[in-house]
Amino acid sequence: QGNPPPPLVEPEVVRIHIEADGTILWNGETVAGLAALEPRLAAAAAQAVQPELHVRPDRAVQYDTVAAVMAAIQRNQLTKIGLVGAEQFL
């Protein structure tokens, strides 16, 4: 009889909301712009199990703000990303 499979570890979900004025929220907490977002992304990328990022841009936010957040996520090599409610950008 082999060993039982290891338990599945559900990844943490981090909700990144981008408000209409460009304010970025990390799980409901205001982040002071992209400069403050980068260290959080780096810490998330360093976790043994990377969190899932659910990015929810406000319908009225400028696209370049969303693109800058997505670029920061990519720079930090986070791969579990979902755009939530972003149909207006597609």
Tab-separated table of N, CA and C in Angstrom:
chain	number	residue	atom	x	y	z
A	1	GLN	N	0.844	-1.185	0.000
A	1	GLN	CA	0.000	0.000	0.000
A	1	GLN	C	0.884	1.240	0.000
A	2	GLY	N	0.692	2.095	-1.008
A	2	GLY	CA	1.502	3.305	-1.127
A	2	GLY	C	1.063	4.373	-0.149
A	3	ASN	N	1.842	5.383	-0.098
A	3	ASN	CA	1.487	6.515	0.758
A	3	ASN	C	0.287	7.235	0.178
A	4	PRO	N	-0.561	7.790	1.032
A	4	PRO	CA	-1.686	8.574	0.505
A	4	PRO	C	-1.149	9.828	-0.184
A	5	PRO	N	-1.875	10.327	-1.176
A	5	PRO	CA	-1.399	11.543	-1.848
A	5	PRO	C	-1.379	12.707	-0.869
A	6	PRO	N	-0.475	13.643	-1.074
A	6	PRO	CA	-0.457	14.803	-0.167
A	6	PRO	C	-1.757	15.577	-0.293
A	7	PRO	N	-2.188	16.213	0.783
A	7	PRO	CA	-3.442	16.985	0.697
A	7	PRO	C	-3.276	18.140	-0.290
A	8	LEU	N	-4.333	18.419	-0.997
A	8	LEU	CA	-4.295	19.547	-1.927
A	8	LEU	C	-4.290	20.837	-1.124
A	9	VAL	N	-3.402	21.720	-1.478
A	9	VAL	CA	-3.325	23.010	-0.800
A	9	VAL	C	-4.017	24.037	-1.684
A	10	GLU	N	-5.101	24.568	-1.179
A	10	GLU	CA	-5.805	25.605	-1.919
A	10	GLU	C	-4.987	26.881	-1.877
A	11	PRO	N	-4.704	27.483	-3.033
A	11	PRO	CA	-3.930	28.724	-2.989
A	11	PRO	C	-4.746	29.847	-2.350
A	12	GLU	N	-4.027	30.725	-1.691
A	12	GLU	CA	-4.640	31.938	-1.143
A	12	GLU	C	-5.170	32.759	-2.323
A	13	VAL	N	-6.248	33.471	-2.113
A	13	VAL	CA	-6.765	34.375	-3.136
A	13	VAL	C	-6.524	35.807	-2.679
A	14	VAL	N	-5.839	36.568	-3.519
A	14	VAL	CA	-5.606	37.981	-3.244
A	14	VAL	C	-6.477	38.775	-4.199
A	15	ARG	N	-7.290	39.652	-3.655
A	15	ARG	CA	-8.167	40.485	-4.485
A	15	ARG	C	-7.529	41.860	-4.653
A	16	ILE	N	-7.245	42.198	-5.906
A	16	ILE	CA	-6.684	43.508	-6.223
A	16	ILE	C	-7.767	44.280	-6.960
A	17	HIS	N	-8.268	45.323	-6.316
A	17	HIS	CA	-9.309	46.151	-6.927
A	17	HIS	C	-8.670	47.461	-7.367
A	18	ILE	N	-8.987	47.885	-8.574
A	18	ILE	CA	-8.488	49.167	-9.077
A	18	ILE	C	-9.697	50.081	-9.222
A	19	GLU	N	-9.750	51.110	-8.397
A	19	GLU	CA	-10.902	52.000	-8.390
A	19	GLU	C	-10.849	52.977	-9.562
A	20	ALA	N	-11.952	53.647	-9.803
A	20	ALA	CA	-12.080	54.553	-10.952
A	20	ALA	C	-10.997	55.621	-10.982
A	21	ASP	N	-10.573	56.093	-9.791
A	21	ASP	CA	-9.556	57.154	-9.735
A	21	ASP	C	-8.128	56.604	-9.766
A	22	GLY	N	-8.000	55.266	-9.942
A	22	GLY	CA	-6.676	54.652	-10.011
A	22	GLY	C	-6.166	54.122	-8.683
A	23	THR	N	-6.943	54.322	-7.605
A	23	THR	CA	-6.547	53.783	-6.302
A	23	THR	C	-6.516	52.262	-6.382
A	24	ILE	N	-5.463	51.676	-5.820
A	24	ILE	CA	-5.304	50.223	-5.825
A	24	ILE	C	-5.586	49.705	-4.418
A	25	LEU	N	-6.424	48.667	-4.343
A	25	LEU	CA	-6.732	48.030	-3.063
A	25	LEU	C	-6.221	46.588	-3.102
A	26	TRP	N	-5.550	46.160	-2.034
A	26	TRP	CA	-5.050	44.789	-1.884
A	26	TRP	C	-5.885	44.157	-0.781
A	27	ASN	N	-6.784	43.261	-1.137
A	27	ASN	CA	-7.713	42.660	-0.166
A	27	ASN	C	-8.412	43.728	0.668
A	28	GLY	N	-8.826	44.806	0.001
A	28	GLY	CA	-9.592	45.859	0.666
A	28	GLY	C	-8.752	46.942	1.314
A	29	GLU	N	-7.433	46.766	1.365
A	29	GLU	CA	-6.543	47.753	1.990
A	29	GLU	C	-5.913	48.628	0.906
A	30	THR	N	-6.028	49.946	1.072
A	30	THR	CA	-5.464	50.869	0.082
A	30	THR	C	-3.950	50.742	0.035
A	31	VAL	N	-3.435	50.649	-1.194
A	31	VAL	CA	-1.996	50.569	-1.431
A	31	VAL	C	-1.576	51.904	-2.033
A	32	ALA	N	-0.434	52.435	-1.593
A	32	ALA	CA	0.025	53.750	-2.051
A	32	ALA	C	0.689	53.652	-3.422
A	33	GLY	N	-0.106	53.305	-4.418
A	33	GLY	CA	0.381	53.286	-5.796
A	33	GLY	C	1.196	52.059	-6.147
A	34	LEU	N	1.706	52.063	-7.381
A	34	LEU	CA	2.459	50.921	-7.890
A	34	LEU	C	3.723	50.662	-7.095
A	35	ALA	N	4.365	51.725	-6.615
A	35	ALA	CA	5.604	51.554	-5.851
A	35	ALA	C	5.364	50.715	-4.596
A	36	ALA	N	4.212	50.850	-3.983
A	36	ALA	CA	3.879	50.072	-2.789
A	36	ALA	C	3.319	48.700	-3.156
A	37	LEU	N	2.801	48.564	-4.365
A	37	LEU	CA	2.258	47.280	-4.805
A	37	LEU	C	3.383	46.284	-5.099
A	38	GLU	N	4.475	46.769	-5.672
A	38	GLU	CA	5.579	45.891	-6.091
A	38	GLU	C	6.091	44.978	-4.966
A	39	PRO	N	6.396	45.505	-3.744
A	39	PRO	CA	6.894	44.606	-2.699
A	39	PRO	C	5.874	43.543	-2.295
A	40	ARG	N	4.595	43.892	-2.340
A	40	ARG	CA	3.559	42.902	-2.012
A	40	ARG	C	3.546	41.792	-3.060
A	41	LEU	N	3.684	42.187	-4.331
A	41	LEU	CA	3.712	41.193	-5.399
A	41	LEU	C	4.948	40.308	-5.279
A	42	ALA	N	6.089	40.914	-4.956
A	42	ALA	CA	7.317	40.144	-4.801
A	42	ALA	C	7.183	39.132	-3.659
A	43	ALA	N	6.572	39.557	-2.558
A	43	ALA	CA	6.376	38.645	-1.423
A	43	ALA	C	5.428	37.513	-1.804
A	44	ALA	N	4.390	37.840	-2.557
A	44	ALA	CA	3.446	36.809	-2.996
A	44	ALA	C	4.142	35.805	-3.915
A	45	ALA	N	5.002	36.300	-4.802
A	45	ALA	CA	5.704	35.425	-5.739
A	45	ALA	C	6.667	34.492	-5.014
A	46	ALA	N	7.180	34.920	-3.853
A	46	ALA	CA	8.157	34.128	-3.109
A	46	ALA	C	7.506	33.022	-2.279
A	47	GLN	N	6.188	33.026	-2.165
A	47	GLN	CA	5.514	32.006	-1.364
A	47	GLN	C	5.649	30.642	-2.041
A	48	ALA	N	5.687	29.585	-1.225
A	48	ALA	CA	5.809	28.223	-1.754
A	48	ALA	C	4.656	27.916	-2.707
A	49	VAL	N	3.447	28.311	-2.323
A	49	VAL	CA	2.284	28.191	-3.205
A	49	VAL	C	1.842	29.609	-3.521
A	50	GLN	N	2.057	30.021	-4.775
A	50	GLN	CA	1.694	31.391	-5.150
A	50	GLN	C	0.189	31.590	-5.015
A	51	PRO	N	-0.216	32.760	-4.533
A	51	PRO	CA	-1.650	33.031	-4.432
A	51	PRO	C	-2.261	33.257	-5.808
A	52	GLU	N	-3.567	33.070	-5.874
A	52	GLU	CA	-4.310	33.464	-7.072
A	52	GLU	C	-4.601	34.949	-6.931
A	53	LEU	N	-4.369	35.701	-8.000
A	53	LEU	CA	-4.678	37.125	-7.983
A	53	LEU	C	-5.960	37.348	-8.762
A	54	HIS	N	-6.942	37.948	-8.129
A	54	HIS	CA	-8.183	38.320	-8.792
A	54	HIS	C	-8.158	39.836	-8.951
A	55	VAL	N	-7.905	40.288	-10.159
A	55	VAL	CA	-7.789	41.714	-10.453
A	55	VAL	C	-9.146	42.209	-10.942
A	56	ARG	N	-9.695	43.187	-10.228
A	56	ARG	CA	-11.012	43.717	-10.581
A	56	ARG	C	-10.894	45.220	-10.832
A	57	PRO	N	-10.793	45.624	-12.108
A	57	PRO	CA	-10.748	47.056	-12.412
A	57	PRO	C	-12.152	47.658	-12.419
A	58	ASP	N	-12.289	48.842	-11.897
A	58	ASP	CA	-13.551	49.575	-11.985
A	58	ASP	C	-13.835	49.875	-13.452
A	59	ARG	N	-15.098	49.927	-13.801
A	59	ARG	CA	-15.472	50.178	-15.204
A	59	ARG	C	-14.949	51.515	-15.724
A	60	ALA	N	-14.755	52.490	-14.819
A	60	ALA	CA	-14.384	53.838	-15.249
A	60	ALA	C	-12.877	54.108	-15.179
A	61	VAL	N	-12.081	53.129	-14.742
A	61	VAL	CA	-10.644	53.380	-14.573
A	61	VAL	C	-9.966	53.462	-15.943
A	62	GLN	N	-8.900	54.264	-16.012
A	62	GLN	CA	-8.130	54.381	-17.247
A	62	GLN	C	-7.438	53.051	-17.538
A	63	TYR	N	-7.430	52.658	-18.809
A	63	TYR	CA	-6.822	51.381	-19.179
A	63	TYR	C	-5.344	51.339	-18.811
A	64	ASP	N	-4.623	52.458	-18.939
A	64	ASP	CA	-3.178	52.432	-18.665
A	64	ASP	C	-2.885	52.079	-17.207
A	65	THR	N	-3.798	52.398	-16.304
A	65	THR	CA	-3.621	52.014	-14.904
A	65	THR	C	-3.717	50.501	-14.762
A	66	VAL	N	-4.710	49.909	-15.421
A	66	VAL	CA	-4.867	48.451	-15.391
A	66	VAL	C	-3.644	47.788	-16.025
A	67	ALA	N	-3.190	48.322	-17.150
A	67	ALA	CA	-2.027	47.759	-17.832
A	67	ALA	C	-0.786	47.836	-16.945
A	68	ALA	N	-0.623	48.925	-16.197
A	68	ALA	CA	0.541	49.077	-15.318
A	68	ALA	C	0.500	48.041	-14.185
A	69	VAL	N	-0.686	47.794	-13.632
A	69	VAL	CA	-0.822	46.785	-12.576
A	69	VAL	C	-0.515	45.402	-13.148
A	70	MET	N	-1.053	45.094	-14.320
A	70	MET	CA	-0.802	43.791	-14.935
A	70	MET	C	0.682	43.618	-15.261
A	71	ALA	N	1.344	44.687	-15.696
A	71	ALA	CA	2.777	44.625	-15.988
A	71	ALA	C	3.568	44.352	-14.705
A	72	ALA	N	3.167	44.965	-13.595
A	72	ALA	CA	3.840	44.735	-12.315
A	72	ALA	C	3.677	43.278	-11.888
A	73	ILE	N	2.489	42.731	-12.094
A	73	ILE	CA	2.241	41.317	-11.765
A	73	ILE	C	3.158	40.430	-12.606
A	74	GLN	N	3.241	40.731	-13.888
A	74	GLN	CA	4.076	39.941	-14.788
A	74	GLN	C	5.563	40.061	-14.418
A	75	ARG	N	6.010	41.262	-14.094
A	75	ARG	CA	7.406	41.475	-13.694
A	75	ARG	C	7.792	40.620	-12.502
A	76	ASN	N	6.829	40.407	-11.619
A	76	ASN	CA	7.082	39.618	-10.412
A	76	ASN	C	6.824	38.128	-10.623
A	77	GLN	N	6.556	37.753	-11.863
A	77	GLN	CA	6.424	36.350	-12.277
A	77	GLN	C	5.322	35.603	-11.542
A	78	LEU	N	4.229	36.309	-11.281
A	78	LEU	CA	3.038	35.659	-10.745
A	78	LEU	C	2.219	35.167	-11.927
A	79	THR	N	1.732	33.943	-11.837
A	79	THR	CA	1.095	33.339	-13.010
A	79	THR	C	-0.379	33.008	-12.829
A	80	LYS	N	-0.867	32.986	-11.602
A	80	LYS	CA	-2.278	32.649	-11.363
A	80	LYS	C	-3.074	33.944	-11.268
A	81	ILE	N	-3.561	34.413	-12.412
A	81	ILE	CA	-4.199	35.723	-12.478
A	81	ILE	C	-5.572	35.593	-13.128
A	82	GLY	N	-6.537	36.242	-12.570
A	82	GLY	CA	-7.854	36.318	-13.198
A	82	GLY	C	-8.298	37.772	-13.230
A	83	LEU	N	-8.766	38.209	-14.395
A	83	LEU	CA	-9.369	39.535	-14.487
A	83	LEU	C	-10.858	39.353	-14.234
A	84	VAL	N	-11.364	40.013	-13.221
A	84	VAL	CA	-12.756	39.852	-12.816
A	84	VAL	C	-13.523	41.103	-13.210
A	85	GLY	N	-14.588	40.929	-13.966
A	85	GLY	CA	-15.408	42.081	-14.333
A	85	GLY	C	-14.718	43.034	-15.276
A	86	ALA	N	-13.792	42.524	-16.086
A	86	ALA	CA	-13.006	43.411	-16.956
A	86	ALA	C	-13.423	43.292	-18.413
A	87	GLU	N	-14.642	42.852	-18.645
A	87	GLU	CA	-15.078	42.625	-20.016
A	87	GLU	C	-14.946	43.867	-20.885
A	88	GLN	N	-15.046	45.054	-20.259
A	88	GLN	CA	-14.976	46.281	-21.059
A	88	GLN	C	-13.592	46.481	-21.649
A	89	PHE	N	-12.579	45.778	-21.143
A	89	PHE	CA	-11.219	45.950	-21.657
A	89	PHE	C	-10.896	44.940	-22.749
A	90	LEU	N	-11.726	43.925	-22.907
A	90	LEU	CA	-11.423	42.840	-23.846
A	90	LEU	C	-11.946	43.143	-25.233
